[in-house]
Coordinates of N, CA, C and O in Angstrom, one line a residue:
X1 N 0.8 -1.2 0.0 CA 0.0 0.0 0.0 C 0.8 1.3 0.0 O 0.4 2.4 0.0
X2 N 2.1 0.8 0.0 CA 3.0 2.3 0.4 C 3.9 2.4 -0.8 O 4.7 3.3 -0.9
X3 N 3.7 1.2 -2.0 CA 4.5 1.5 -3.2 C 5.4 0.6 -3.4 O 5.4 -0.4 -2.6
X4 N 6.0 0.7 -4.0 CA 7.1 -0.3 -4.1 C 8.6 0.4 -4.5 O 8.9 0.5 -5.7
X5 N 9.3 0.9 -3.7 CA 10.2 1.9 -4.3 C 11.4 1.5 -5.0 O 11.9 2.5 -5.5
X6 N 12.0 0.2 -5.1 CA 13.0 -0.3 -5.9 C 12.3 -1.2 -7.5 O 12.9 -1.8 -8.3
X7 N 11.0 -0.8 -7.5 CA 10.7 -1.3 -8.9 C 10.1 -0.2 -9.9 O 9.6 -0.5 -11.0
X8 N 10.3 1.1 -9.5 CA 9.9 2.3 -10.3 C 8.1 2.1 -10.2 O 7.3 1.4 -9.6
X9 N 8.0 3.0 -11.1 CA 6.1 3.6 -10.9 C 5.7 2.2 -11.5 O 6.1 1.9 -12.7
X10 N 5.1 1.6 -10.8 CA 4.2 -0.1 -11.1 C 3.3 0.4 -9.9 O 3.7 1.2 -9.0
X11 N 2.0 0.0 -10.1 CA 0.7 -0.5 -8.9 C 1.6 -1.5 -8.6 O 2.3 -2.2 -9.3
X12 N 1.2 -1.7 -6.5 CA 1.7 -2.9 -5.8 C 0.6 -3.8 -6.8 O 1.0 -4.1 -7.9
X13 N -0.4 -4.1 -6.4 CA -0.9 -5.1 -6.9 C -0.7 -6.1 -8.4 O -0.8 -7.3 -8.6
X14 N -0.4 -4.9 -9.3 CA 0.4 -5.2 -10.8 C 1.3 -6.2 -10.4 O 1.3 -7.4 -10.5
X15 N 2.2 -5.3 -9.8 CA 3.9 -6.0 -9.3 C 3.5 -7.3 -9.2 O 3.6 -8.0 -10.2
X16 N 3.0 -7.7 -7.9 CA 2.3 -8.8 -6.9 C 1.5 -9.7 -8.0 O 1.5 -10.8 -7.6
X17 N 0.8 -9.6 -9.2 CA 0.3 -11.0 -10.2 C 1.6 -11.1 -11.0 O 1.7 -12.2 -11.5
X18 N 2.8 -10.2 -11.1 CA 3.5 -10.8 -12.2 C 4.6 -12.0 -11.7 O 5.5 -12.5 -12.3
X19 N 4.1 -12.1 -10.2 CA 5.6 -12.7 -9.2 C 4.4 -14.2 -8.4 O 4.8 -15.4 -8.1
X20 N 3.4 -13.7 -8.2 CA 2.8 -14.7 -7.2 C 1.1 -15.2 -8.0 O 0.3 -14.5 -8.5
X21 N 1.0 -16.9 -7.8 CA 0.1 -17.0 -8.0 C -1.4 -16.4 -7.5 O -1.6 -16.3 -6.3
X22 N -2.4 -16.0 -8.5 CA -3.5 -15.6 -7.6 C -4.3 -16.0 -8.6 O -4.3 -16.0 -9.9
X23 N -5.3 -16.7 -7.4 CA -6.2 -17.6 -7.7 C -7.8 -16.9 -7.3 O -8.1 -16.8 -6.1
X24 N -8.7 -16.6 -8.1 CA -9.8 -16.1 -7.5 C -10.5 -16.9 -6.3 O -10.6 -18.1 -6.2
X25 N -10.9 -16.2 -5.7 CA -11.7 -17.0 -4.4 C -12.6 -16.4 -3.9 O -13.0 -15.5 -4.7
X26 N -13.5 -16.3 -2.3 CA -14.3 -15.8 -2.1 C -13.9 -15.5 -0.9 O -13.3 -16.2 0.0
X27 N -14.5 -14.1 -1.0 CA -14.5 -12.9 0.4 C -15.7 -13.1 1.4 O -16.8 -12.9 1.0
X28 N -15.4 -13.5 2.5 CA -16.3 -13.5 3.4 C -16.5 -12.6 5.0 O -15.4 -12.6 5.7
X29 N -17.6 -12.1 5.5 CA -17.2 -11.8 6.5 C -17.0 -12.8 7.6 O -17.1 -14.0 7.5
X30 N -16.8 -12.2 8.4 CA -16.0 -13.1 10.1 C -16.8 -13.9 10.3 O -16.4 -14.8 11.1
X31 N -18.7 -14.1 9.8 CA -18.9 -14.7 10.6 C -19.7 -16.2 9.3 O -20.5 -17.2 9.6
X32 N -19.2 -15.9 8.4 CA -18.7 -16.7 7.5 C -19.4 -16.2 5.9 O -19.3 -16.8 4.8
X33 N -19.9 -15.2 6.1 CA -21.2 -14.8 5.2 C -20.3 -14.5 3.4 O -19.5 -13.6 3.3
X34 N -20.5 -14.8 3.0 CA -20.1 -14.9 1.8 C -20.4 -13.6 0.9 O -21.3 -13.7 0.1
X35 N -19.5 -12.1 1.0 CA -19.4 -10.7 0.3 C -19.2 -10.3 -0.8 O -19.4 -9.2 -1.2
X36 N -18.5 -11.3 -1.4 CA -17.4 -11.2 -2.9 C -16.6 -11.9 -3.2 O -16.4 -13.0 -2.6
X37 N -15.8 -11.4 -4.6 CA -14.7 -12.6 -4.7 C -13.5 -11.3 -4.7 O -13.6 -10.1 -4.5
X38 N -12.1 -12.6 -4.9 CA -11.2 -11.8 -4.8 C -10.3 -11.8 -5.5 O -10.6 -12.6 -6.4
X39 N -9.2 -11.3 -5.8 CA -8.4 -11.6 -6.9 C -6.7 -12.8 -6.4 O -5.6 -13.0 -7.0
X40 N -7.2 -13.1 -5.5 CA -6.3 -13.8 -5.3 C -5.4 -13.1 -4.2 O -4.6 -12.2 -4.3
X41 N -5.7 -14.0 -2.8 CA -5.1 -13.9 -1.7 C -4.2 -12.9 -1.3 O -4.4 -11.8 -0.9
X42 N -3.2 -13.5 -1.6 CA -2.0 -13.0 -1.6 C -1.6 -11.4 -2.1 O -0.5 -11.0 -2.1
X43 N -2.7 -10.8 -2.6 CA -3.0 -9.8 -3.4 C -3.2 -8.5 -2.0 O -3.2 -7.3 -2.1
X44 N -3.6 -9.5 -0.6 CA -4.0 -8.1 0.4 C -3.4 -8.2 1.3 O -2.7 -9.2 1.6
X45 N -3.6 -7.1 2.0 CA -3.2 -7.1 3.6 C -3.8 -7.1 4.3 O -5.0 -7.3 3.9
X46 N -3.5 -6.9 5.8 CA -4.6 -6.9 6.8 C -4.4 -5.6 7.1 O -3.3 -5.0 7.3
X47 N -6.4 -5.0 7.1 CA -5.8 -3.7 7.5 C -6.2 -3.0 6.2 O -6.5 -1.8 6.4
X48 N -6.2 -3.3 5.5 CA -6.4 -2.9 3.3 C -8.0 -3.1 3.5 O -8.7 -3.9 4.1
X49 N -8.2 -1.6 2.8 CA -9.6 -1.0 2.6 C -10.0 -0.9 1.2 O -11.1 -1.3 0.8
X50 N -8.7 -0.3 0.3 CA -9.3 0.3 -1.0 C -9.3 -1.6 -1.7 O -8.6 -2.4 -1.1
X51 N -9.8 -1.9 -2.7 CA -9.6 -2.5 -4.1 C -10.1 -3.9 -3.3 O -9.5 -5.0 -3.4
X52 N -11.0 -3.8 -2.7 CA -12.1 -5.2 -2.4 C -13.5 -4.9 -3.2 O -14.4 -5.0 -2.3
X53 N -13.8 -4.7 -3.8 CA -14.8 -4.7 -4.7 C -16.0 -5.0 -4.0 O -16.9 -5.6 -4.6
X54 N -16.4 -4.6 -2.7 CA -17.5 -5.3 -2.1 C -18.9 -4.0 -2.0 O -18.9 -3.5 -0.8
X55 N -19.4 -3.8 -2.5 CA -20.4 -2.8 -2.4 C -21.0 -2.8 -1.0 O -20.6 -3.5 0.0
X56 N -22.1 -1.8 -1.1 CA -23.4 -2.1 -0.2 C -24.6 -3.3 0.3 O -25.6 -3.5 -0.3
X57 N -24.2 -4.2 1.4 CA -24.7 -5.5 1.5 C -26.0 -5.4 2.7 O -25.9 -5.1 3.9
X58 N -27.1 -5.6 2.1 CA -28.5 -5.7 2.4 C -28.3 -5.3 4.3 O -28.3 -4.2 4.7
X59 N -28.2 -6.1 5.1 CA -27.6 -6.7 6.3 C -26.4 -5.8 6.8 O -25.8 -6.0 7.9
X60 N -25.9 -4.7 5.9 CA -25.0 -4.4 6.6 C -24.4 -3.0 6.9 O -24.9 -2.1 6.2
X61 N -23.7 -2.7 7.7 CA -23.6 -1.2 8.8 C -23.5 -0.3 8.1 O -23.5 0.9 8.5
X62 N -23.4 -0.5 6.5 CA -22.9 0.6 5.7 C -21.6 1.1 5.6 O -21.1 1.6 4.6
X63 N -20.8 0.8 6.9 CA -19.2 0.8 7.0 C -18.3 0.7 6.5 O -18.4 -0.4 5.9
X64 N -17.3 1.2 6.2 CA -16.0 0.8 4.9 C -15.6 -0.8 5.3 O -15.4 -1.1 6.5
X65 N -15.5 -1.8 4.4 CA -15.1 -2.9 4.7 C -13.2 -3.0 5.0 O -12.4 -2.4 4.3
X66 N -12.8 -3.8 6.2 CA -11.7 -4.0 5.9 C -11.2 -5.6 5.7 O -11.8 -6.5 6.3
X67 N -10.0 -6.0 4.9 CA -9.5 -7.1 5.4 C -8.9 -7.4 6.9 O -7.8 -6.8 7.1
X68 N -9.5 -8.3 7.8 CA -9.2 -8.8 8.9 C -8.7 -10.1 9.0 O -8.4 -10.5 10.1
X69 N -8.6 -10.7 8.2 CA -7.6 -12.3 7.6 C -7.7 -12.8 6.7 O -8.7 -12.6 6.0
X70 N -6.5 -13.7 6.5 CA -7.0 -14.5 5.0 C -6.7 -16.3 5.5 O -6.0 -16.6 6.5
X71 N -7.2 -17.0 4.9 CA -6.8 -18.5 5.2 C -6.2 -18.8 3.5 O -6.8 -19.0 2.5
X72 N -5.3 -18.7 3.6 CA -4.5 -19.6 2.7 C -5.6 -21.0 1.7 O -6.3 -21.2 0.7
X73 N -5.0 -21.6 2.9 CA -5.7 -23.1 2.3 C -6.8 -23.1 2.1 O -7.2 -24.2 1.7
X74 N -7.7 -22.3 2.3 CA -9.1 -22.4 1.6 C -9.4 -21.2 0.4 O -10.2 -21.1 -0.5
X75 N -8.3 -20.3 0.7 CA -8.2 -19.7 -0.7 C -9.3 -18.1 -0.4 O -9.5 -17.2 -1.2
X76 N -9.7 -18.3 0.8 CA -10.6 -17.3 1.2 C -10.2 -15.8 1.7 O -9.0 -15.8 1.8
X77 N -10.5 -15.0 1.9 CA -10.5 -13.6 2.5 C -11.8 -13.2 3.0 O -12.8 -13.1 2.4
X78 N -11.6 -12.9 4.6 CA -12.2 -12.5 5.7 C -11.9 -11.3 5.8 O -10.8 -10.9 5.7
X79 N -13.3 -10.6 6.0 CA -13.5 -9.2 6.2 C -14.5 -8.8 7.2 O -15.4 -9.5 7.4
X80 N -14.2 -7.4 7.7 CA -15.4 -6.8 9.1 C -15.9 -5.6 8.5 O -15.0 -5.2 7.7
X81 N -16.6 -4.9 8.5 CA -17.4 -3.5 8.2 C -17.1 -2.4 9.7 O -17.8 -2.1 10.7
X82 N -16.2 -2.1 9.5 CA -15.7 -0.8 10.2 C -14.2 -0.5 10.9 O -13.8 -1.5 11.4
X83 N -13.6 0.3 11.0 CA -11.9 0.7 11.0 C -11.6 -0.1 12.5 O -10.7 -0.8 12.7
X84 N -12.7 0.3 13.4 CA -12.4 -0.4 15.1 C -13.2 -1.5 15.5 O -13.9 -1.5 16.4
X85 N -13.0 -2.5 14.7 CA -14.0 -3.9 14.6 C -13.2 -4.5 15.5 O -12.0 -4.6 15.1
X86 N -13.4 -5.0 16.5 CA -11.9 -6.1 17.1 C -11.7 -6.7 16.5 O -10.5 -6.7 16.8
X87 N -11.7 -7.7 15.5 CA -11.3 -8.5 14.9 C -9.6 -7.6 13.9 O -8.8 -8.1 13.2
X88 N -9.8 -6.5 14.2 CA -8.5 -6.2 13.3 C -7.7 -5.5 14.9 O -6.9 -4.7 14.6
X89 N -7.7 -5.7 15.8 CA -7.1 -4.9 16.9 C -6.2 -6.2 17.7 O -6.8 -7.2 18.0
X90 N -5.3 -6.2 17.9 CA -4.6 -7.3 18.6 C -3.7 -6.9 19.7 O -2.7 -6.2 19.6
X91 N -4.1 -7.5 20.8 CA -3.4 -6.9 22.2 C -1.9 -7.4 22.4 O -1.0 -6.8 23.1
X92 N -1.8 -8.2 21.9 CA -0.3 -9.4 21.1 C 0.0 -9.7 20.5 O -0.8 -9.5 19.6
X93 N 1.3 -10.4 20.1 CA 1.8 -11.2 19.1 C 2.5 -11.8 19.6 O 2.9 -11.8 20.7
X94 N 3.0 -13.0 18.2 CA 3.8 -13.7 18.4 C 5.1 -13.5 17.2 O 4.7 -13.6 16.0
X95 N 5.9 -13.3 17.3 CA 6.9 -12.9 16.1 C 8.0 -13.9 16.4 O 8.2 -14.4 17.4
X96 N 9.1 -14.3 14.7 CA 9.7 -15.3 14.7 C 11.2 -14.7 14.2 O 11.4 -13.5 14.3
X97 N 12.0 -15.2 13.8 CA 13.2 -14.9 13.2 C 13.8 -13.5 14.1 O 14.4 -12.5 13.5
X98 N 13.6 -13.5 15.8 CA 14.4 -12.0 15.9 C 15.5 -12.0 16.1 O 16.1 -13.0 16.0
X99 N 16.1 -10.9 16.4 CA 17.1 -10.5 16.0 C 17.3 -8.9 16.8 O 16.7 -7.9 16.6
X100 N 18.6 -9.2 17.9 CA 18.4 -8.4 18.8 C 19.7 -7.5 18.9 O 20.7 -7.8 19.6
X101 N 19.7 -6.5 18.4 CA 20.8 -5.6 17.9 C 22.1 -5.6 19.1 O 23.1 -5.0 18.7
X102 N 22.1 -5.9 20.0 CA 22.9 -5.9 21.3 C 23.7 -7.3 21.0 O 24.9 -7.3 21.3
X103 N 23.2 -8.4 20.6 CA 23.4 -9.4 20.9 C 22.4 -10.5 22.1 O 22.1 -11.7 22.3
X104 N 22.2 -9.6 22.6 CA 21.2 -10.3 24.0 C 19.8 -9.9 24.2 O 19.7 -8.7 24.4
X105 N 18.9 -10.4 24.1 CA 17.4 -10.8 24.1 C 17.5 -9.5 25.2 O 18.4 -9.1 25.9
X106 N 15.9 -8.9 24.9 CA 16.0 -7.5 26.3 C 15.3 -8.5 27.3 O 15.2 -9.8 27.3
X107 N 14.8 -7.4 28.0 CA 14.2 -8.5 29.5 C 12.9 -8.0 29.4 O 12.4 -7.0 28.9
X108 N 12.4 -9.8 30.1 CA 11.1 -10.0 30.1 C 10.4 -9.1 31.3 O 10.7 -8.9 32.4
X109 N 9.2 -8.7 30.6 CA 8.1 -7.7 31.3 C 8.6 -6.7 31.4 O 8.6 -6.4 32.6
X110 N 9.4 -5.6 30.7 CA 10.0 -4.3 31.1 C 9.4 -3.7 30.2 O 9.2 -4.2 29.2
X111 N 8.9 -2.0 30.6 CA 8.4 -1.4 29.3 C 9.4 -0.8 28.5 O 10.4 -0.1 28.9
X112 N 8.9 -1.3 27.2 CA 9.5 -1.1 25.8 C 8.7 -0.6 25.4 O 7.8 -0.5 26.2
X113 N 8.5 0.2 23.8 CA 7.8 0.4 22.7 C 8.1 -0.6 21.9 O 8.9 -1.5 22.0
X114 N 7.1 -0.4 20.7 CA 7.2 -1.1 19.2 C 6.1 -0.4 18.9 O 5.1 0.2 19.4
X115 N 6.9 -0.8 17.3 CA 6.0 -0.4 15.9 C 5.9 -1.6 15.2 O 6.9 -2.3 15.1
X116 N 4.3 -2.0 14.4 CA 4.1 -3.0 13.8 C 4.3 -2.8 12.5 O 4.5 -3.5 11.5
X117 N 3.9 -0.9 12.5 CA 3.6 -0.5 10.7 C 4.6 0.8 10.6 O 4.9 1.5 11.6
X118 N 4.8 0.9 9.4 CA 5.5 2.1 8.7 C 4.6 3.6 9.3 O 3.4 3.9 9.2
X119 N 5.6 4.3 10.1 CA 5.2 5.7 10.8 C 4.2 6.0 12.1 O 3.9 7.1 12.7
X120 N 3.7 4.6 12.1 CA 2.9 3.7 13.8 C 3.8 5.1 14.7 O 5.0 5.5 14.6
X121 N 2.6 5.7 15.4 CA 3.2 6.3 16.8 C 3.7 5.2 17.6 O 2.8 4.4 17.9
X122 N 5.1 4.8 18.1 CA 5.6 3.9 19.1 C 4.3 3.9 20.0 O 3.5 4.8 20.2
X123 N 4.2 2.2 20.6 CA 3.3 1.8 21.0 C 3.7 0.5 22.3 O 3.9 -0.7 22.3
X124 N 3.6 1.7 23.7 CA 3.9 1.0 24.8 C 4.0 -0.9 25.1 O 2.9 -1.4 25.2
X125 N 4.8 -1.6 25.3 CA 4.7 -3.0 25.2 C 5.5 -3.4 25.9 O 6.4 -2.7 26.4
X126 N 5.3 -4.6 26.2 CA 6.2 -5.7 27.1 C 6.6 -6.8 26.6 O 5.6 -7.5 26.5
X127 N 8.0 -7.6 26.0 CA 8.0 -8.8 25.9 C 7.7 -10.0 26.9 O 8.6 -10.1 27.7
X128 N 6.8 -10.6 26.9 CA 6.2 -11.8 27.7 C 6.8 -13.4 27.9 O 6.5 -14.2 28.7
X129 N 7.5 -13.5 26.8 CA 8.4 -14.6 26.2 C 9.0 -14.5 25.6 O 8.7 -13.6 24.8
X130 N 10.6 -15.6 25.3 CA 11.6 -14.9 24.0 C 11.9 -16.2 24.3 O 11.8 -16.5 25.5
X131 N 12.3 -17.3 23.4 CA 12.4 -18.7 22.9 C 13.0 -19.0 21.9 O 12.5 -19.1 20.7
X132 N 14.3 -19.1 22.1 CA 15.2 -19.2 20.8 C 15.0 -17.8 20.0 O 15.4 -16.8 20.5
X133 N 14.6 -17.8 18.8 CA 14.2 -16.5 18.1 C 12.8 -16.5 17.8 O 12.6 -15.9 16.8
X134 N 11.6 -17.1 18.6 CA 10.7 -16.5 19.0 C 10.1 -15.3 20.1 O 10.8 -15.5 21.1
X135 N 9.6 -14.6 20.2 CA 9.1 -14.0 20.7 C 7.8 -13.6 20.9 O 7.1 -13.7 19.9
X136 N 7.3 -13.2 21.9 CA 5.9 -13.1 21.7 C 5.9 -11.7 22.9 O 6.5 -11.7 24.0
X137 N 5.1 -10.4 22.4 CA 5.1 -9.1 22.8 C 3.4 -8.7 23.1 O 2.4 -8.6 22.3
X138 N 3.5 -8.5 24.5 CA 2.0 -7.9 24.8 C 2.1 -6.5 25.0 O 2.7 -5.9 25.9
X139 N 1.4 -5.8 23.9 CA 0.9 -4.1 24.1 C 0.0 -3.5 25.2 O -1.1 -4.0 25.6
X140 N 0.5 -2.4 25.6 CA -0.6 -1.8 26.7 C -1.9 -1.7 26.0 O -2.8 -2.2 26.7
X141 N -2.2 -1.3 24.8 CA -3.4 -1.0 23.8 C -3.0 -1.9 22.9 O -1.8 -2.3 22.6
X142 N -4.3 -2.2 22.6 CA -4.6 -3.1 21.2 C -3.9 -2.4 19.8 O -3.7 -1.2 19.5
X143 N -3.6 -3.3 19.1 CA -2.8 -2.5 17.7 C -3.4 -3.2 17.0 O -3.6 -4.4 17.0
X144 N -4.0 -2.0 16.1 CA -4.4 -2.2 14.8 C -3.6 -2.8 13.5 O -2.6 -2.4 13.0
X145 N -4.7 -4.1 13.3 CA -4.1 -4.5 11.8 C -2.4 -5.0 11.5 O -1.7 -4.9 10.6
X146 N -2.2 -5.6 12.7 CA -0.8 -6.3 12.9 C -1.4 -7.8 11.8 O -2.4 -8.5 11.8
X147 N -0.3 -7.5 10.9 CA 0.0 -8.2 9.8 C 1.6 -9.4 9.7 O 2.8 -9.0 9.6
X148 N 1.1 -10.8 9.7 CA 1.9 -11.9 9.9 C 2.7 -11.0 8.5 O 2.4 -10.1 7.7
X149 N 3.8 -11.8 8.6 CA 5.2 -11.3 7.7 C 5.4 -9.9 7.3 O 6.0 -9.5 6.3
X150 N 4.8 -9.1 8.2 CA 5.6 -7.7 8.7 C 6.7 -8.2 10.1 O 7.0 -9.1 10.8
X151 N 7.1 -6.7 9.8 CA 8.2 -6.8 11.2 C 7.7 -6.0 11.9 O 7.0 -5.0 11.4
X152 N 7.9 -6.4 13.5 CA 7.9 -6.0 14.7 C 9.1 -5.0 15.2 O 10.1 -5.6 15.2
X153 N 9.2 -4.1 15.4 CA 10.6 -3.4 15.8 C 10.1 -2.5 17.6 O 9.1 -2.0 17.9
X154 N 11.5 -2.6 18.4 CA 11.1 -3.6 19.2 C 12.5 -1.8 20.3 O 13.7 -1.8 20.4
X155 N 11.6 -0.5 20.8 CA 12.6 0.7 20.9 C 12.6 0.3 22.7 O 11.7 -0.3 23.3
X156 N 14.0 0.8 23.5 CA 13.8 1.2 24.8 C 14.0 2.7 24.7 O 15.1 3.0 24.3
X157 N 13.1 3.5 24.8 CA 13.3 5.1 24.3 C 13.8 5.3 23.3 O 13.0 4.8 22.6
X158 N 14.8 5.9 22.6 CA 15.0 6.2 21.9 C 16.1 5.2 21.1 O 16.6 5.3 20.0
X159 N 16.3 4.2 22.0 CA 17.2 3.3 21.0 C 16.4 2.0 20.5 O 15.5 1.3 21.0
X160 N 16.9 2.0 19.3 CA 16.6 0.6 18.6 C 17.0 -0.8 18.9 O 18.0 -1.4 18.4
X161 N 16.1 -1.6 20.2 CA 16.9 -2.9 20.1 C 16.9 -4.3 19.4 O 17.5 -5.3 19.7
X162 N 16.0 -4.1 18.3 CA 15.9 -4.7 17.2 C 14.4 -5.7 17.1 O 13.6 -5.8 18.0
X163 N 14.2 -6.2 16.2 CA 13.0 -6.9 16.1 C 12.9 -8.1 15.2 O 13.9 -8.6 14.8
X164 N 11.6 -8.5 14.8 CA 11.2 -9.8 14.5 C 10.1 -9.8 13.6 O 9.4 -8.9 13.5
X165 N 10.0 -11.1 12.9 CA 8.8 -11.2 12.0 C 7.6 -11.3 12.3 O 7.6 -12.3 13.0
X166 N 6.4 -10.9 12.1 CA 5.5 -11.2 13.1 C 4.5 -12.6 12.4 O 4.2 -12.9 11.2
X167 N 4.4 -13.2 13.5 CA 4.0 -14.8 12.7 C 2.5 -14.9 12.9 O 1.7 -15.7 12.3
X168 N 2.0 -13.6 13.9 CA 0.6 -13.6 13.9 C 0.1 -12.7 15.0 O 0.9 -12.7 15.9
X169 N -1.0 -12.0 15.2 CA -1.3 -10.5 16.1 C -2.2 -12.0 16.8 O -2.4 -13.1 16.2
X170 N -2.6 -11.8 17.8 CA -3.3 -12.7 18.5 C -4.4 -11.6 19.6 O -4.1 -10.9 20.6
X171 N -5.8 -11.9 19.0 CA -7.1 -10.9 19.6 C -7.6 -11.4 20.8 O -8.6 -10.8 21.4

């Protein structure tokens, strides 16, 4: 959603069919309701509003739709009707591959910050567990639209002590 700056003026989405299969499927909301189709998975994020094609649905708040998950293996995309739906708000995570700029894991339950997304106001947190190069990080507030295979980046004030992939926001 923020461009692609090492492949010159291309739409992400362009980019993203010339590299990854996409398979049409169907868009559903959370509570299994069947909204649309999609252009293929792999094509969104969580958290992504524009380019779901889903109109005005009989049953529903009238709300901007967002994506709130996708399941792979069934080829589906899950969506909610409004920006503060809980289903997109996650009080945790779990993140994989970190990588801790010191050399040494920080310590558990101390307040830290993190950011999940590009220009995120830092967002009060505590690491809860760190397991080999797992980690798993509970926020004072819920964070919007934490997206598995983003990174986690992981401040004590103003220093950077490095971060992790996130393997999943957990509601």
């Amino acid at each position: 959603s923020q461009g692609i700056c090492f492949v010159g003026e291309v739409a992400v989405r362009d980019f993203l069919k010339e590299y990854l299969p996409a398979e049409r499927g169907l868009v559903l909301t959370a509570t299994g309701k069947r909204v649309g189709e999609h252009e293929g998975v792999a094509l969104y994020t969580i958290g992504q509003r524009q380019g779901l094609h889903i109109g005005g649905a009989k049953d529903a708040s009238g709300e901007p739709w967002f994506v709130c998950g996708k399941d792979m293996a069934k080829n589906r995309l899950i969506v909610v009707q409004g920006h503060d739906h809980p289903a997109l708000l996650a009080p945790q995570l779990t993140a994989l591959e970190s990588h801790w700029i010191s050399g040494t894991a920080p310590t558990l339950n101390h307040p830290y910050a993190a950011k999940t997304r590009y220009r995120q106001t830092d967002a009060p947190c505590h690491l809860t567990s760190i397991e080999n190069d797992t980690c798993t990080i509970k926020f004072d507030e819920a964070q919007w639209a934490v997206t598995p295979g983003q990174s986690v980046v992981v401040y004590d004030g103003e220093i950077c002590l490095g971060g992790a992939i996130i393997e999943q926001g957990q509601t």
